[in-house]
Coordinates of C-alpha atoms (C1' of nucleotides) in Angstrom, one line a residue:
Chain A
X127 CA -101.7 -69.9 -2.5
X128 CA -98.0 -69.7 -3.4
X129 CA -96.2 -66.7 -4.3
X130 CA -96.2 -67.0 -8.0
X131 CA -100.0 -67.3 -7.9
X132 CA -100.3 -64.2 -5.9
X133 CA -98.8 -62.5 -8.3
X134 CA -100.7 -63.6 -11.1
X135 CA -103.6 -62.2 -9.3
X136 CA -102.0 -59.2 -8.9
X137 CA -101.0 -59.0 -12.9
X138 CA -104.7 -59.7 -13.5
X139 CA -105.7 -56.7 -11.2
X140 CA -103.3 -54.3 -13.0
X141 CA -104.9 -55.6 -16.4
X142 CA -108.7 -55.0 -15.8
X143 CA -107.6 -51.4 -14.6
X144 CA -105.0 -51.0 -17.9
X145 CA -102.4 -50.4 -15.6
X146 CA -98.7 -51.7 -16.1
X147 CA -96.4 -54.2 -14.7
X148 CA -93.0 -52.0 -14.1
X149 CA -90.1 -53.4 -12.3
X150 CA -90.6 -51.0 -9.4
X151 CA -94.4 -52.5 -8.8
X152 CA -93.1 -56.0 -9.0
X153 CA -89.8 -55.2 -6.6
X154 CA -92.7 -53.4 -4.2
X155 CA -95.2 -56.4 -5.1
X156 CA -92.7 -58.6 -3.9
X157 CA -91.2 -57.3 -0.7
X158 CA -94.7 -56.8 0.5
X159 CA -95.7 -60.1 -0.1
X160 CA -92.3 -61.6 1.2
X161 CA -92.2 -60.5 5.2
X162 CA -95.2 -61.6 7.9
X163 CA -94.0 -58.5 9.2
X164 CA -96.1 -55.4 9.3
X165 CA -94.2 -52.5 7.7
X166 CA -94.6 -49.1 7.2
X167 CA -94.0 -46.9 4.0
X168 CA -90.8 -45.6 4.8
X169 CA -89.6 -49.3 5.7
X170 CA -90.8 -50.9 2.9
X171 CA -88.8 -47.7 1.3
X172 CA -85.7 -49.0 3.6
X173 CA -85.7 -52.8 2.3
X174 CA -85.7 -52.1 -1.1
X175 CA -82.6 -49.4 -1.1
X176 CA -80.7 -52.0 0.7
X177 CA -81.6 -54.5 -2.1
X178 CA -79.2 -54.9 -5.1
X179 CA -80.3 -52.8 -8.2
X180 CA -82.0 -49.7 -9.0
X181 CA -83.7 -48.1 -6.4
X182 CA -87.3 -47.1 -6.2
X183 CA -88.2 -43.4 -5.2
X184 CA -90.4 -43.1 -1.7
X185 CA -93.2 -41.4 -4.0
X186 CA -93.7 -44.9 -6.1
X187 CA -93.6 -46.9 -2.7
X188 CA -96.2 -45.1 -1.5
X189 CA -98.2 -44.9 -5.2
X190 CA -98.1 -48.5 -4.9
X191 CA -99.0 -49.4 -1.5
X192 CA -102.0 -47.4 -2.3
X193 CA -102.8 -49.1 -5.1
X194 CA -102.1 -52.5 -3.3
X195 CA -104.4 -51.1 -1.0
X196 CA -107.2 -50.4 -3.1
X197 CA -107.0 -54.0 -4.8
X198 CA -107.5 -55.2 -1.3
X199 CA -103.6 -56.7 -1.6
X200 CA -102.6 -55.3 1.9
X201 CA -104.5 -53.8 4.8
X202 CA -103.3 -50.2 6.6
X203 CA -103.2 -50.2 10.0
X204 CA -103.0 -46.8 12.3
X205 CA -100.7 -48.6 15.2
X206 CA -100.5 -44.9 16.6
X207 CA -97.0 -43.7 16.2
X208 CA -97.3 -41.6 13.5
X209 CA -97.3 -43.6 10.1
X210 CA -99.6 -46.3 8.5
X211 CA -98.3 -50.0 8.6
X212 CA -99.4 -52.3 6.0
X213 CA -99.7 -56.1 6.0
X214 CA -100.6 -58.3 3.1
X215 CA -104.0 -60.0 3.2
X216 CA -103.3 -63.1 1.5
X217 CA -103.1 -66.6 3.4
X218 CA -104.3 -64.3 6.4
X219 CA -107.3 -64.8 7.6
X220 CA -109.1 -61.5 9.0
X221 CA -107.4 -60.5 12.3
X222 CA -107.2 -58.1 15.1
X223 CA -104.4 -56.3 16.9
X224 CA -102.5 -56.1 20.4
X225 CA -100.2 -53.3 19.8
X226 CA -97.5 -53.1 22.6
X227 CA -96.8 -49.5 23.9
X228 CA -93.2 -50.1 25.2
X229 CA -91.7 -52.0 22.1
X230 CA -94.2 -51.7 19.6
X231 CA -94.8 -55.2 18.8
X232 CA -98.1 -56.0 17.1
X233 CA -99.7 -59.3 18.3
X234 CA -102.8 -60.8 16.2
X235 CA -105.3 -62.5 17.2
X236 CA -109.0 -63.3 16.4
X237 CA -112.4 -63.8 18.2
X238 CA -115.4 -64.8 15.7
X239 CA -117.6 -63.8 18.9
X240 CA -116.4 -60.4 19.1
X241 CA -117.1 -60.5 15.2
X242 CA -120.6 -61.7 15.6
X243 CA -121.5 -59.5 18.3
X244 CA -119.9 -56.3 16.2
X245 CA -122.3 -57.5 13.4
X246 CA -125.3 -57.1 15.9
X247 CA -124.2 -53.9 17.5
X248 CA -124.5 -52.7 13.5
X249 CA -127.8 -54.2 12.7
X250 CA -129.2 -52.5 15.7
X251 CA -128.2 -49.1 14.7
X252 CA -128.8 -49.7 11.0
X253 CA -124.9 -49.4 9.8
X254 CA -123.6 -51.4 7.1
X255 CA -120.6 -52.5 8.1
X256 CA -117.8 -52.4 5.4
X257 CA -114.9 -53.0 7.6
X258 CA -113.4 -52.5 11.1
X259 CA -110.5 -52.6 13.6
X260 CA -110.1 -53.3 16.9
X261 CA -107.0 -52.1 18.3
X262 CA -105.8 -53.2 21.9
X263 CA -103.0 -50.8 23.4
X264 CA -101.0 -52.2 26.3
X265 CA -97.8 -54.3 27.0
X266 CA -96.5 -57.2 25.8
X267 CA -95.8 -60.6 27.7
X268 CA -92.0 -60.0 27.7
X269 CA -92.5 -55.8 28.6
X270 CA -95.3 -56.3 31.0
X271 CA -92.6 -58.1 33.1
X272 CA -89.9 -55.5 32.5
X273 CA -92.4 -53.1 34.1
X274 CA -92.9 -54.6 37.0
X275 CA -96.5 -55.8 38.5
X276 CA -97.4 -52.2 39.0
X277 CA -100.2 -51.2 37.1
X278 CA -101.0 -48.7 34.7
X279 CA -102.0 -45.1 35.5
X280 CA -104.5 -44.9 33.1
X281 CA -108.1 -44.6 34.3
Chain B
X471 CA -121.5 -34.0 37.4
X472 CA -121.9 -30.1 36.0
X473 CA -119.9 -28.2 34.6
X474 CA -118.5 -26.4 37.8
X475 CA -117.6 -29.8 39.3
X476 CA -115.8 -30.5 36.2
X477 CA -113.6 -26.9 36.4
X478 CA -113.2 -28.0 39.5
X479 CA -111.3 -31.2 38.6
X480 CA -109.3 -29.5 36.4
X481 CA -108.2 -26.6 38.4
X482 CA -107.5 -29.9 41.2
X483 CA -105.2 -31.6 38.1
X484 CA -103.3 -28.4 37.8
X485 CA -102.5 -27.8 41.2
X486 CA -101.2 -31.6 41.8
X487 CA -99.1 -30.6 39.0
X488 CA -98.3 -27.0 39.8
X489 CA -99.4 -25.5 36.3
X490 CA -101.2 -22.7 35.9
X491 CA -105.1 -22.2 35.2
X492 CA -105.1 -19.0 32.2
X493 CA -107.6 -17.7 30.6
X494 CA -106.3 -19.5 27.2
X495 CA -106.7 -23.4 29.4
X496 CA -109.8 -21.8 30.5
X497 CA -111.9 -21.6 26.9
X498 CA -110.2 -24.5 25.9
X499 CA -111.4 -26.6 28.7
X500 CA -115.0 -25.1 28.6
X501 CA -115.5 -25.3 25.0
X502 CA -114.6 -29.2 24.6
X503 CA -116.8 -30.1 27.5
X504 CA -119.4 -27.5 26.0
X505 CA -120.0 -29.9 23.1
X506 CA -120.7 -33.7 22.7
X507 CA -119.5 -33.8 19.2
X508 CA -116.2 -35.1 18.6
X509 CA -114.1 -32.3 17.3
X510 CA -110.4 -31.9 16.0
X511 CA -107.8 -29.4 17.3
X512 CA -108.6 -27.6 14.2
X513 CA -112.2 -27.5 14.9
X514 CA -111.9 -26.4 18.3
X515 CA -109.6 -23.8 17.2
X516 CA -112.2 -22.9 14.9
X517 CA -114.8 -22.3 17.4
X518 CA -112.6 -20.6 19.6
X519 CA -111.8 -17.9 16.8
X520 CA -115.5 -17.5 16.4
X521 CA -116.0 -16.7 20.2
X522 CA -115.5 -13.1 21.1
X523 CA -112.3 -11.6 22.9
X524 CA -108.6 -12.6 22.1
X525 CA -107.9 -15.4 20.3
X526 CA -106.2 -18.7 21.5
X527 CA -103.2 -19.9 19.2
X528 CA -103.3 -23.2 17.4
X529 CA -99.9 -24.2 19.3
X530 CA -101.9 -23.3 22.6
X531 CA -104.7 -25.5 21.6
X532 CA -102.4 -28.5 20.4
X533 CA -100.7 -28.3 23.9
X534 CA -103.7 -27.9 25.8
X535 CA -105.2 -30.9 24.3
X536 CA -102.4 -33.1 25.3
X537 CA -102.9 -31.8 28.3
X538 CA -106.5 -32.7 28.8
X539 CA -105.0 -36.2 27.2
X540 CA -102.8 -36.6 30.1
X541 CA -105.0 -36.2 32.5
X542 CA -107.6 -38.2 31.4
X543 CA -110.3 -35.5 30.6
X544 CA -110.4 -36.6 27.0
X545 CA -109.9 -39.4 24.7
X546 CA -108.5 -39.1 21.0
X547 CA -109.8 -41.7 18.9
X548 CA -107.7 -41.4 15.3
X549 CA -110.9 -41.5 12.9
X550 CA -109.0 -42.3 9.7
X551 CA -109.2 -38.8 8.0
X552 CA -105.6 -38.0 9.0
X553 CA -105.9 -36.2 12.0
X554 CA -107.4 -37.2 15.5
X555 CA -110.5 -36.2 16.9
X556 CA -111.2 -36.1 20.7
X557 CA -114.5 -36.3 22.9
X558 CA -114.7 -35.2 26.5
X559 CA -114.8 -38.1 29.0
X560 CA -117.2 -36.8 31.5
X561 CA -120.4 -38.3 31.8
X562 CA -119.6 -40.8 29.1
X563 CA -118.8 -44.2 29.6
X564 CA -116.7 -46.3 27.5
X565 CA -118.1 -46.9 24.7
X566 CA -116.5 -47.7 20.9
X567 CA -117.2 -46.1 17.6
X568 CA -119.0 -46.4 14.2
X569 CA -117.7 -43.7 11.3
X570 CA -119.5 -43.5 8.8
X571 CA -117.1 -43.2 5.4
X572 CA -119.5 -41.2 3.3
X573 CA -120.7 -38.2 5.9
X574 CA -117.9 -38.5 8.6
X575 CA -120.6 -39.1 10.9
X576 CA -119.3 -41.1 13.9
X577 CA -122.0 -42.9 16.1
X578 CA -121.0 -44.8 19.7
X579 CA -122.4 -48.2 21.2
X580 CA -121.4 -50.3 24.0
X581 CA -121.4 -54.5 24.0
X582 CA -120.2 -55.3 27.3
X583 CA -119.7 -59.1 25.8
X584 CA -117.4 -57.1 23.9
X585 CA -115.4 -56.1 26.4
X586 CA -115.2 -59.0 28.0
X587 CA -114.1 -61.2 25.5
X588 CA -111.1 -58.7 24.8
X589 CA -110.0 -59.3 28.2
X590 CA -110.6 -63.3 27.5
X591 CA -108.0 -62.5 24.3
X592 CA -105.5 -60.8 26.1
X593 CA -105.4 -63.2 29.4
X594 CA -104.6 -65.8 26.4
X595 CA -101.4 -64.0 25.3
X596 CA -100.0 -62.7 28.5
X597 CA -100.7 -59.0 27.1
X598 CA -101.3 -56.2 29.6
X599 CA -104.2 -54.2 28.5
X600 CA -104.3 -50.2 28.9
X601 CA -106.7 -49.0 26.5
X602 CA -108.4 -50.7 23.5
X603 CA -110.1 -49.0 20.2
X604 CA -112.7 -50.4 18.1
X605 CA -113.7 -48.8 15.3
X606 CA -116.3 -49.9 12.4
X607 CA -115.8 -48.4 9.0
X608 CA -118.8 -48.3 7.0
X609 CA -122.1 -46.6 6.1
X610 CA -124.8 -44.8 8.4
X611 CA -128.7 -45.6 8.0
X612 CA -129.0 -41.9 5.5
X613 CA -125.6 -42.8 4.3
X614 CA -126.7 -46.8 3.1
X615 CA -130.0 -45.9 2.2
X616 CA -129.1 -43.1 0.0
X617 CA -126.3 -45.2 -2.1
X618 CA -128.8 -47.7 -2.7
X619 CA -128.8 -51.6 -2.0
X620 CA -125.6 -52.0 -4.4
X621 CA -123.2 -53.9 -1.6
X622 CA -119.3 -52.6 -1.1
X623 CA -117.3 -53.4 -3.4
X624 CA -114.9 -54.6 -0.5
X625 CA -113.4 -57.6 -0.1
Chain C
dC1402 C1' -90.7 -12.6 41.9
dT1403 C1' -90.2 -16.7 38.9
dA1404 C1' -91.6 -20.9 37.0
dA1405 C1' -95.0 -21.8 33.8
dG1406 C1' -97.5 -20.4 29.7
dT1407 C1' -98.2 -18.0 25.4
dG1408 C1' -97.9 -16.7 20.4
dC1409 C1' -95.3 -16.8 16.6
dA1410 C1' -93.0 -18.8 13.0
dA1411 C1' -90.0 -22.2 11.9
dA1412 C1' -89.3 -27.1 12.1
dC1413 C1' -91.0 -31.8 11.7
dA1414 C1' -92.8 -36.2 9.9
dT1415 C1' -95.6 -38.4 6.8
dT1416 C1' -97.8 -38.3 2.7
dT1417 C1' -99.2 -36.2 -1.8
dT1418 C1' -98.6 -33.9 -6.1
dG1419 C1' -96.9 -31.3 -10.6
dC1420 C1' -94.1 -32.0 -14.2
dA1421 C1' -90.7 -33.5 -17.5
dA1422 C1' -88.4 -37.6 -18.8
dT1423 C1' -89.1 -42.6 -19.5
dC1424 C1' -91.2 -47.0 -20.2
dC1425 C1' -94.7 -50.8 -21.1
dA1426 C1' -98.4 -52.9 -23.7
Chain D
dT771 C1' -96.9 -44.9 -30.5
dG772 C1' -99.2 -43.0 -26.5
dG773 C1' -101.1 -43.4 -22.2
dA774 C1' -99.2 -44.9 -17.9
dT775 C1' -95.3 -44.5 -14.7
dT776 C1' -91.4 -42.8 -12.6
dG777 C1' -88.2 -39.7 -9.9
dC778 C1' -87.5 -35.5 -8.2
dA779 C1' -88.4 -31.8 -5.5
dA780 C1' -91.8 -28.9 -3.9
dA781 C1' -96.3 -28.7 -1.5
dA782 C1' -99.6 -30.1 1.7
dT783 C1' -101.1 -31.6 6.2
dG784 C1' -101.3 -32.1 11.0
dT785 C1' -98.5 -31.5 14.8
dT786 C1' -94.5 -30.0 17.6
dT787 C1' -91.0 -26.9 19.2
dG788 C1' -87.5 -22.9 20.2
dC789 C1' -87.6 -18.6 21.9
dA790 C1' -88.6 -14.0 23.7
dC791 C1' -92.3 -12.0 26.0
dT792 C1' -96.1 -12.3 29.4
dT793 C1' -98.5 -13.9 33.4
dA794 C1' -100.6 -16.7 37.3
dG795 C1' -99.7 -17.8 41.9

DNA sequence: CTAAGTGCAAACATTTTGCAATCCA
DNA sequence: TGGATTGCAAAATGTTTGCACTTAG
């Protein structure tokens, strides 16, 4: 799926809901949709002041990301420092994170076996599952070294 | 272990770290290993105003919480309503989380496979794990059964 | 005694919202 | 044209912090 069908999709979404296609949704639309990167509000906010043009206010960033949200454009994830991160869902298939305390990098990767075994921890307790996020804290390849072969305090 | 043992610990971790046992680090302590709910600061501020005698400030209970963080008496687990919620660590062991998005309701299971293909994941990408965080989003058995059999309109 | 702890209110950071002006469909 | 959208600044939320006073050890 290439970039100009993504945004068709998106148009579509906008039309069954009667809302518009302004220049700040399609500048946001398409910053989202143009880094791999996982950003947060306020970078998002960032890229696009430093981009040629009129600006968008922070309020409409965020209005959109959680509209892009709802549509199921983008995912939120809570990396814990502070502030949502987003990350656009198409071409991606579903994913977990390695989130690394000293730099912050967030590492994907994906286990259908951990997904299957999720699936039966819900059946046995009668949830329905509707989504969910496994978040690994730790260090990184390239920290982990920095650090030393010490190991963690934690319990 | 009961609850002295537990004081006991605690009044052990301050020592090692020469701060002081008050009477304020005192009802904090007792009233978040007097409950096996999941609370929020709030929430065990709230209790804590109910409780006869002075009152404990908000400020005292946001640092006494870190505290108890720190030390490994609790865990914070950030439920996705915009604040965190902790659970005492004493008598429980690790175990991951279901929260239910209609009642707030958050339920616990264990999958050792689970566990131990996390590990698998991480010994893959060189990663260091300290902690890890799995949470399913979805609906409790009262929850699912009372919206009916119409699925999510999730992705 | 004195380092540590407390309460208060102000400060913070992120996100949300009310409103008047503006813009798409 | 008219409902949707925007920007702004103010508000809301959850949490942290500076400071003068108090207290445990």
């Amino acid at each position: 799926m290439n970039h100009e069908q993504i945004v068709q999709r998106f148009e579509r979404f906008l039309k069954t809901r009667s809302l518009k296609l302004t220049a700040q949704r399609r500048k946001i639309f398409d910053r989202a949709f143009g880094t791999h990167e996982h950003f947060s509000a306020e970078t998002l906010y960032g890229w696009l002041k430093d981009e040629p043009g009129e600006n968008v206010s922070r309020a409409t960033v965020y209005r959109t990301l959680a509209l892009l949200l709802d549509g199921g454009f983008v995912e939120a994830l809570d990396a814990g420092r502070g502030e949502l991160v987003y990350e656009h869902v198409l071409g991606h298939a579903h994913h977990d994170h390695m989130v690394c305390l000293e730099c912050g990098k967030i590492e994907e990767f994906h286990d259908e076996r951990i997904e299957e075994l999720q699936l039966e921890a819900c059946k046995k307790k009668g949830f329905q599952l509707v989504s969910h996020d496994l978040r690994l804290r730790g260090y990184c390849r390239g920290c982990a070294k920095k650090r030393g072969t010490r190991s963690a305090s934690a319990t």
